[in-house]
C-alpha cells in the first residue's frame, strides 16, 4: 500500500484500537479521514513523515495525548479537524505557522478543535468547540452564526473540489502530459507545472471535470502562461481573456477547430521565459507563431 493517497474510514463508529506506526509510513498519503470511530491512544511523532498530507480528520474519537510538533512538517496540510477528542495541551507553533505559509493548495490551513475555554489551547484555530457541549464558535467567540457560515463555506468549497476529482486530474496530467515520467510528488511548488495544476484545481472558474475532453489542452495552455511568467495575463491589456473561466478556445490569439487548439499566435509581445516541452501535447496544433519575443530553453526535439 505504499502508493496509497486516500484513506477514508470516517463514520464507521465501531473501528477501534490505536493508530499503528505503519500508518505513518504511507509516504504518499494525502487524505486521512478517521473521524466518527472509536480509535484510542495518541498521535505518534511519526506523523511528520506524511509530508504529502493535505487533510486530516480524527474528530469524534477518544484519542488522547497532544498534537505532535512534527505535524508542522506536513507543509501541505490544509484541513485539521480534531474536535470531540480527548486531546489536550497546546496546538504547536509549528502547526500554526502553516497558516501563514505562502503556498496554498485550496485555502489557508483550516483548524477546528476543542479550544473553547482553553480545553485545548490554540492561538490559530478557525473554529473552537466546547469539549462538554460540542457547541462550536468561530475564533473562540460566542458567535455560532458566524461559525456555521464559515463551516458552510468550507463544506461548499470541498463539495465542488472533490477528492476524486483532485486525484483523477493529477493522475491524468501525470500520465498524459508531463514529460520524462515526472510526477507532482517530485515537482517543486513554484514550478510552472505545479502552478498550472493548482490553477486547474482551485482557481479556474470553469471547474473542468477529470474526464473533460479539453482538460489536457487547458492545462497545457495554463502551463504556457505560467512558464512565461504571465500568471496575471487575465489583467493584462494584451491578454484580457487568458486564464479566465471562459472556454480556452476564446482566449486571446488561441485558435481552435471543433474544440481542439490549432494555432497559437503571440509574436512580438516581448514575452519572456521559456516554452514548456509539454506544448507538444497539443496534438492538433498546426501553427505556432512566437517570433520576436525573448523566449529560451525549449528543445524542438521535446516539442515535436
Short mmCIF file of C-alpha atoms in Angstrom, two decimals:
data_model
loop_
_atom_site.label_atom_id
_atom_site.label_comp_id
_atom_site.label_asym_id
_atom_site.label_seq_id
_atom_site.Cartn_x
_atom_site.Cartn_y
_atom_site.Cartn_z
CA UNK A 1 0.00 0.00 0.00
CA UNK A 2 2.99 2.30 -0.43
CA UNK A 3 1.17 4.23 -3.18
CA UNK A 4 -1.97 4.88 -1.08
CA UNK A 5 -3.10 8.51 -1.34
CA UNK A 6 -6.57 8.42 0.21
CA UNK A 7 -7.68 6.52 3.31
CA UNK A 8 -11.28 7.25 4.28
CA UNK A 9 -12.75 5.31 7.22
CA UNK A 10 -14.91 8.03 8.75
CA UNK A 11 -18.32 7.36 10.24
CA UNK A 12 -17.96 3.64 10.90
CA UNK A 13 -18.38 4.04 14.64
CA UNK A 14 -17.04 0.62 15.57
CA UNK A 15 -13.45 0.85 14.34
CA UNK A 16 -11.15 0.85 17.36
CA UNK A 17 -7.61 0.28 18.56
CA UNK A 18 -4.63 2.57 18.36
CA UNK A 19 -3.21 4.19 15.24
CA UNK A 20 -0.46 1.82 14.03
CA UNK A 21 3.02 3.16 13.31
CA UNK A 22 2.78 1.61 9.85
CA UNK A 23 0.09 4.20 9.07
CA UNK A 24 2.75 6.90 9.21
CA UNK A 25 4.93 5.07 6.70
CA UNK A 26 2.45 5.72 3.87
CA UNK A 27 4.57 8.47 2.37
CA UNK A 28 2.14 9.23 -0.47
CA UNK A 29 -0.88 9.65 1.81
CA UNK A 30 -2.70 12.92 1.14
CA UNK A 31 -6.15 12.47 2.68
CA UNK A 32 -6.72 10.69 6.02
CA UNK A 33 -10.28 10.59 7.35
CA UNK A 34 -10.72 8.66 10.61
CA UNK A 35 -13.44 10.72 12.30
CA UNK A 36 -16.52 9.13 13.86
CA UNK A 37 -14.96 5.94 15.17
CA UNK A 38 -13.58 4.63 18.47
CA UNK A 39 -9.84 4.93 17.95
CA UNK A 40 -7.77 5.32 21.12
CA UNK A 41 -4.18 6.04 22.09
CA UNK A 42 -2.28 9.08 20.87
CA UNK A 43 -0.89 10.50 17.63
CA UNK A 44 2.70 9.42 17.06
CA UNK A 45 5.52 11.85 16.39
CA UNK A 46 5.99 9.84 13.20
CA UNK A 47 3.06 11.70 11.65
CA UNK A 48 5.69 14.16 10.44
CA UNK A 49 6.71 11.53 7.88
CA UNK A 50 3.46 12.15 5.99
CA UNK A 51 4.89 15.14 4.17
CA UNK A 52 2.25 14.98 1.42
CA UNK A 53 -0.67 15.06 3.85
CA UNK A 54 -3.32 17.63 2.94
CA UNK A 55 -6.33 16.75 5.06
CA UNK A 56 -6.50 15.07 8.48
CA UNK A 57 -9.77 14.49 10.35
CA UNK A 58 -9.78 12.49 13.59
CA UNK A 59 -12.68 14.18 15.35
CA UNK A 60 -15.20 12.15 17.35
CA UNK A 61 -12.66 9.63 18.64
CA UNK A 62 -11.46 9.10 22.25
CA UNK A 63 -7.88 9.80 21.20
CA UNK A 64 -5.69 11.24 23.98
CA UNK A 65 -2.30 12.90 24.29
CA UNK A 66 -1.21 16.02 22.43
CA UNK A 67 -0.74 17.20 18.86
CA UNK A 68 2.88 16.44 17.97
CA UNK A 69 5.01 19.37 16.84
CA UNK A 70 6.16 17.17 13.95
CA UNK A 71 2.76 17.72 12.33
CA UNK A 72 4.31 21.02 11.29
CA UNK A 73 6.46 19.06 8.84
CA UNK A 74 3.30 18.39 6.81
CA UNK A 75 3.74 21.57 4.79
CA UNK A 76 0.77 20.90 2.51
CA UNK A 77 -1.74 20.49 5.33
CA UNK A 78 -4.91 22.43 4.63
CA UNK A 79 -7.52 20.84 6.91
CA UNK A 80 -7.16 19.66 10.53
CA UNK A 81 -10.25 18.58 12.48
CA UNK A 82 -9.68 17.26 16.00
CA UNK A 83 -12.84 18.32 17.82
CA UNK A 84 -14.64 15.98 20.25
CA UNK A 85 -11.48 14.08 21.18
CA UNK A 86 -9.58 13.87 24.45
CA UNK A 87 -6.55 15.62 23.01
CA UNK A 88 -5.29 18.40 25.28
CA UNK A 89 -2.22 20.59 25.65
CA UNK A 90 -1.49 23.23 23.03
CA UNK A 91 -1.60 23.32 19.25
CA UNK A 92 2.13 23.57 18.47
CA UNK A 93 3.51 26.75 16.99
CA UNK A 94 4.95 24.65 14.16
CA UNK A 95 1.39 23.81 13.13
CA UNK A 96 0.11 27.36 13.49
CA UNK A 97 2.92 28.57 11.25
CA UNK A 98 1.43 26.55 8.40
CA UNK A 99 -1.47 29.02 8.31
CA UNK A 100 0.87 31.80 7.22
CA UNK A 101 2.59 29.70 4.57
CA UNK A 102 2.75 31.38 1.17
CA UNK A 103 1.76 28.16 -0.55
CA UNK A 104 -1.97 27.48 -0.70
CA UNK A 105 -3.47 24.43 -2.44
CA UNK A 106 -7.06 25.16 -1.53
CA UNK A 107 -7.30 27.78 1.20
CA UNK A 108 -5.07 28.55 4.14
CA UNK A 109 -4.92 25.81 6.79
CA UNK A 110 -8.32 25.42 8.46
CA UNK A 111 -8.34 24.09 12.04
CA UNK A 112 -11.33 23.02 14.13
CA UNK A 113 -10.63 21.81 17.68
CA UNK A 114 -11.88 21.69 21.28
CA UNK A 115 -10.24 25.01 22.06
CA UNK A 116 -13.23 26.82 23.58
CA UNK A 117 -12.41 27.84 27.17
CA UNK A 118 -8.87 26.57 26.53
CA UNK A 119 -9.62 22.87 26.93
CA UNK A 120 -7.05 22.62 24.17
CA UNK A 121 -5.02 25.80 23.86
CA UNK A 122 -4.93 27.15 20.32
CA UNK A 123 -3.97 30.60 19.04
CA UNK A 124 -4.65 29.84 15.40
CA UNK A 125 -7.86 27.78 15.26
CA UNK A 126 -10.66 28.87 12.95
CA UNK A 127 -13.43 27.23 14.96
CA UNK A 128 -13.35 26.33 18.66
CA UNK A 129 -15.74 23.80 20.16
CA UNK A 130 -16.81 23.32 23.76
CA UNK A 131 -15.49 19.89 24.79
CA UNK A 132 -18.53 19.25 27.00
CA UNK A 133 -21.42 20.54 24.90
CA UNK A 134 -19.77 20.30 21.47
CA UNK A 135 -21.22 23.68 20.56
CA UNK A 136 -18.78 25.42 18.24
CA UNK A 137 -17.83 29.07 17.83
CA UNK A 138 -15.71 30.90 15.31
CA UNK A 139 -12.39 32.17 16.66
CA UNK A 140 -13.30 31.10 20.22
CA UNK A 141 -16.06 33.73 20.36
CA UNK A 142 -19.72 33.10 21.16
CA UNK A 143 -20.97 33.69 17.64
CA UNK A 144 -22.32 30.39 16.37
CA UNK A 145 -23.91 32.01 13.29
CA UNK A 146 -20.52 33.16 12.03
CA UNK A 147 -19.10 29.75 12.81
CA UNK A 148 -21.84 27.97 10.89
CA UNK A 149 -21.28 30.26 7.91
CA UNK A 150 -17.55 29.54 7.94
CA UNK A 151 -18.17 25.80 8.07
CA UNK A 152 -20.76 26.02 5.31
CA UNK A 153 -18.33 27.91 3.05
CA UNK A 154 -15.69 25.28 3.70
CA UNK A 155 -18.08 22.40 3.00
CA UNK A 156 -19.38 24.07 -0.15
CA UNK A 157 -15.85 24.52 -1.44
CA UNK A 158 -14.91 20.91 -0.82
CA UNK A 159 -18.12 19.65 -2.43
CA UNK A 160 -17.10 21.25 -5.75
CA UNK A 161 -13.46 20.19 -5.45
CA UNK A 162 -13.93 16.53 -4.57
CA UNK A 163 -11.08 14.28 -3.57
CA UNK A 164 -11.79 12.02 -6.53
CA UNK A 165 -11.56 14.98 -8.95
CA UNK A 166 -8.24 16.09 -7.46
CA UNK A 167 -6.64 12.66 -7.67
CA UNK A 168 -8.02 11.83 -11.12
CA UNK A 169 -6.94 15.14 -12.67
CA UNK A 170 -3.46 14.84 -11.15
CA UNK A 171 -3.05 11.27 -12.41
CA UNK A 172 -4.34 12.12 -15.89
CA UNK A 173 -1.94 15.04 -16.28
CA UNK A 174 0.96 12.97 -14.96
CA UNK A 175 0.27 10.16 -17.43
CA UNK A 176 -0.71 12.19 -20.49
CA UNK A 177 1.14 15.49 -20.21
CA UNK A 178 4.25 15.57 -18.03
CA UNK A 179 7.50 14.71 -19.76
CA UNK A 180 10.04 12.02 -18.89
CA UNK A 181 7.90 10.27 -16.29
CA UNK A 182 7.75 13.28 -13.95
CA UNK A 183 5.25 13.28 -11.08
CA UNK A 184 3.82 16.10 -8.99
CA UNK A 185 5.32 14.41 -5.94
CA UNK A 186 8.80 15.43 -7.09
CA UNK A 187 7.98 18.81 -8.64
CA UNK A 188 8.71 22.00 -6.67
CA UNK A 189 5.75 24.09 -5.54
CA UNK A 190 6.86 27.10 -7.61
CA UNK A 191 7.39 25.04 -10.76
CA UNK A 192 5.09 26.22 -13.60
CA UNK A 193 3.81 22.63 -13.95
CA UNK A 194 2.62 22.67 -10.34
CA UNK A 195 1.25 26.21 -10.56
CA UNK A 196 -0.80 25.21 -13.60
CA UNK A 197 -2.19 22.23 -11.69
CA UNK A 198 -3.17 24.47 -8.77
CA UNK A 199 -4.92 26.82 -11.18
CA UNK A 200 -6.89 23.98 -12.78
CA UNK A 201 -7.91 22.58 -9.38
CA UNK A 202 -8.58 25.71 -7.37
CA UNK A 203 -8.78 28.90 -9.40
CA UNK A 204 -10.21 28.03 -12.79
CA UNK A 205 -13.85 29.11 -12.81
CA UNK A 206 -14.67 26.52 -15.46
CA UNK A 207 -14.10 23.71 -12.91
CA UNK A 208 -13.35 21.14 -15.60
CA UNK A 209 -14.03 17.56 -14.50
CA UNK A 210 -11.37 14.89 -14.76
CA UNK A 211 -12.98 13.33 -17.83
CA UNK A 212 -13.40 16.59 -19.75
CA UNK A 213 -12.04 16.30 -23.31
CA UNK A 214 -10.41 19.74 -23.00
CA UNK A 215 -8.64 19.10 -19.67
CA UNK A 216 -5.23 18.37 -21.18
CA UNK A 217 -5.15 21.32 -23.59
CA UNK A 218 -6.49 23.71 -20.93
CA UNK A 219 -3.75 22.56 -18.55
CA UNK A 220 -1.07 22.94 -21.25
CA UNK A 221 -2.19 26.48 -22.09
CA UNK A 222 -2.13 27.38 -18.39
CA UNK A 223 1.36 25.84 -18.18
CA UNK A 224 2.49 28.02 -21.08
CA UNK A 225 1.17 31.10 -19.28
CA UNK A 226 2.99 30.28 -16.03
CA UNK A 227 6.16 29.39 -17.91
CA UNK A 228 6.12 32.85 -19.45
CA UNK A 229 5.80 34.46 -16.03
CA UNK A 230 2.36 35.57 -17.13
CA UNK A 231 0.14 34.40 -14.30
CA UNK A 232 -1.55 37.84 -14.38
CA UNK A 233 -2.49 37.65 -18.04
CA UNK A 234 -6.15 37.98 -17.14
CA UNK A 235 -5.48 41.58 -16.03
CA UNK A 236 -3.12 42.47 -18.88
CA UNK A 237 -4.23 44.62 -21.80
CA UNK A 238 -2.59 42.29 -24.30
CA UNK A 239 -4.18 39.15 -22.91
CA UNK A 240 -7.59 40.13 -21.48
CA UNK A 241 -9.04 36.65 -21.72
CA UNK A 242 -6.16 34.27 -20.87
CA UNK A 243 -6.56 32.38 -17.58
CA UNK A 244 -10.24 33.31 -17.46
CA UNK A 245 -13.12 30.98 -16.79
CA UNK A 246 -14.12 31.10 -20.45
CA UNK A 247 -13.53 28.34 -22.97
CA UNK A 248 -9.81 28.34 -23.76
CA UNK A 249 -10.65 28.47 -27.45
CA UNK A 250 -11.84 32.05 -26.86
CA UNK A 251 -8.57 33.10 -25.22
CA UNK A 252 -6.61 35.83 -26.99
CA UNK A 253 -4.79 34.57 -30.11
CA UNK A 254 -5.75 30.93 -29.48
CA UNK A 255 -7.47 29.42 -32.49
CA UNK A 256 -9.43 26.17 -32.40
CA UNK A 257 -11.38 23.87 -34.66
CA UNK A 258 -14.06 21.62 -33.18
CA UNK A 259 -12.74 22.36 -29.69
CA UNK A 260 -9.10 21.50 -30.41
CA UNK A 261 -6.30 24.07 -30.33
CA UNK A 262 -4.92 24.59 -33.85
CA UNK A 263 -2.88 27.79 -33.55
CA UNK A 264 -1.02 29.99 -31.06
CA UNK A 265 -0.13 33.44 -32.37
CA UNK A 266 1.75 35.57 -29.85
CA UNK A 267 4.58 37.13 -31.81
CA UNK A 268 6.16 40.49 -30.99
CA UNK A 269 4.70 40.75 -27.47
CA UNK A 270 8.01 40.94 -25.57
CA UNK A 271 7.20 37.66 -23.85
CA UNK A 272 9.89 36.32 -21.51
CA UNK A 273 10.52 32.89 -20.06
CA UNK A 274 10.53 29.52 -21.77
CA UNK A 275 8.25 27.36 -23.86
CA UNK A 276 7.50 24.16 -21.92
CA UNK A 277 8.08 20.92 -23.81
CA UNK A 278 4.56 19.86 -22.82
CA UNK A 279 3.34 22.14 -25.63
CA UNK A 280 3.83 19.01 -27.72
CA UNK A 281 0.73 17.55 -26.03
CA UNK A 282 -1.41 19.94 -28.09
CA UNK A 283 -1.70 17.23 -30.72
CA UNK A 284 -3.85 19.22 -33.16
CA UNK A 285 -1.59 22.26 -33.08
CA UNK A 286 -0.82 23.26 -36.66
CA UNK A 287 0.56 26.78 -36.29
CA UNK A 288 2.88 28.30 -33.69
CA UNK A 289 3.86 31.96 -34.02
CA UNK A 290 6.05 33.12 -31.16
CA UNK A 291 8.68 35.03 -33.08
CA UNK A 292 10.36 38.22 -31.89
CA UNK A 293 9.95 37.60 -28.17
CA UNK A 294 12.57 36.84 -25.50
CA UNK A 295 11.98 33.12 -25.09
CA UNK A 296 14.54 30.46 -24.25
CA UNK A 297 15.11 26.94 -23.08
CA UNK A 298 12.92 24.94 -25.41
CA UNK A 299 14.19 21.93 -27.33
CA UNK A 300 12.50 21.25 -30.63
CA UNK A 301 13.05 17.56 -30.02
CA UNK A 302 11.00 17.71 -26.85
CA UNK A 303 8.24 19.74 -28.51
CA UNK A 304 7.53 17.52 -31.50
#
